[in-house]
Amino acid sequence: MQSAIAEALLPWYRANARELPWRADGFGAWGVLVSEFMLQQTPVARVIPLLEAWLSHWPTPTSLAEDAPAEAVKAWANLGYPRRALWLHRAAVQIRDHHDGVVPRDVVTLLSLTGVGDYTARAVAVFAYGDRHPVVDTNTRRVMARAIDGTAHPAQPRPADLDQMAALLPASRAEAAVMNAAVMELGQVTCTARSPACGACPIADACAWYAAGRPDTPDTRRKQARYEGSDRQARGAVMRELRGATAPIPQQRVLADWHDAAQRDRAVLTLLEDGLIETTGGELHLPR
Ligand code: SF4
């Protein structure tokens, strides 16, 4: 079944892949690394304009490393999870100081950079440098769960996901990179979480879930907490206020009218602990 999936997906991807900035020839490893940081929790349409602005302002890791972390946090704007901006800045400093300003190629070295986890390390090695590794994201997991395991939802991420994806990779390095991208693309545009378009799917004939009549199997994944009313929402509001400020703000004036003072204080405290904001003389500001 795996080989039928691989055979159908490669030509489908070559004919149908969306044109995305990070897929352009010569986009470069720095661009791929930045895009992977941004795409971790944020949809493609919101990432593209900010990615372009980011790369024209900081075209190399060294150019970012030489600017203040606060500038990275500001440029992160509304992408959410602003820790990623700080981590990306730290990674840029490490690339400048320990890798001659060049994004490393090998997965183990990539993993030593701040904020780079297993997925991102593999994605950079494969999509920027063309190396042969399995790369598994949420979309990949959903496609494999349906097509191979015959379940409606993937399980919690597990090491076996990499083995499953590795079994789909063609022997050639170049084709293996395309296959990783093709499975993700299928999950993003066709085999979506809410309404899989099986009638238009290139691997429908080889899909176990489709063959079984699309059974409604249980979803065993942990649910993400609601954003509305959460501490995350309060943290986002603090960050927005400090990003928009032209000078440090006295701590008691930050989110002064927030409906839950204890939640606001928690948000400020955890942002300070995470290094996303700093305090000087009782005033809050972005990290300098
Ligand atoms: S046939 Fe349907 S469920 Fe199976 S991979 Fe294609 S879109 Fe997903």
Short mmCIF file of N, CA, C and O in Angstrom, two decimals, residues 24 108 115 141 154 161 198 236 256:
data_model
loop_
_atom_site.label_atom_id
_atom_site.label_comp_id
_atom_site.label_asym_id
_atom_site.label_seq_id
_atom_site.Cartn_x
_atom_site.Cartn_y
_atom_site.Cartn_z
N ALA A 24 10.50 28.28 -3.33
CA ALA A 24 11.18 28.85 -4.50
C ALA A 24 12.64 28.43 -4.52
O ALA A 24 13.27 28.29 -3.47
N VAL A 108 21.69 16.86 13.96
CA VAL A 108 22.13 16.94 15.36
C VAL A 108 22.61 18.36 15.67
O VAL A 108 22.30 18.93 16.73
N GLY A 115 15.37 26.72 20.33
CA GLY A 115 14.05 26.73 19.69
C GLY A 115 13.90 25.75 18.54
O GLY A 115 12.84 25.66 17.94
N ARG A 141 0.88 13.47 9.86
CA ARG A 141 0.33 12.49 10.79
C ARG A 141 -1.12 12.15 10.46
O ARG A 141 -1.54 11.00 10.54
N PRO A 154 -5.15 11.18 13.93
CA PRO A 154 -3.87 10.61 14.35
C PRO A 154 -3.86 10.42 15.87
O PRO A 154 -4.63 11.06 16.58
N ASP A 161 5.89 7.43 14.16
CA ASP A 161 5.49 8.28 13.02
C ASP A 161 6.64 8.43 12.03
O ASP A 161 6.44 8.45 10.81
N CYS A 198 -12.05 13.43 -0.29
CA CYS A 198 -11.62 12.11 -0.78
C CYS A 198 -11.90 11.96 -2.29
O CYS A 198 -11.14 11.29 -2.99
N GLY A 236 -0.81 37.73 25.46
CA GLY A 236 -0.83 38.37 24.14
C GLY A 236 -1.15 39.85 24.26
O GLY A 236 -0.56 40.69 23.56
N ALA A 256 -4.13 48.06 32.60
CA ALA A 256 -4.73 48.55 33.85
C ALA A 256 -6.21 48.19 33.93
O ALA A 256 -6.74 48.00 35.03
#
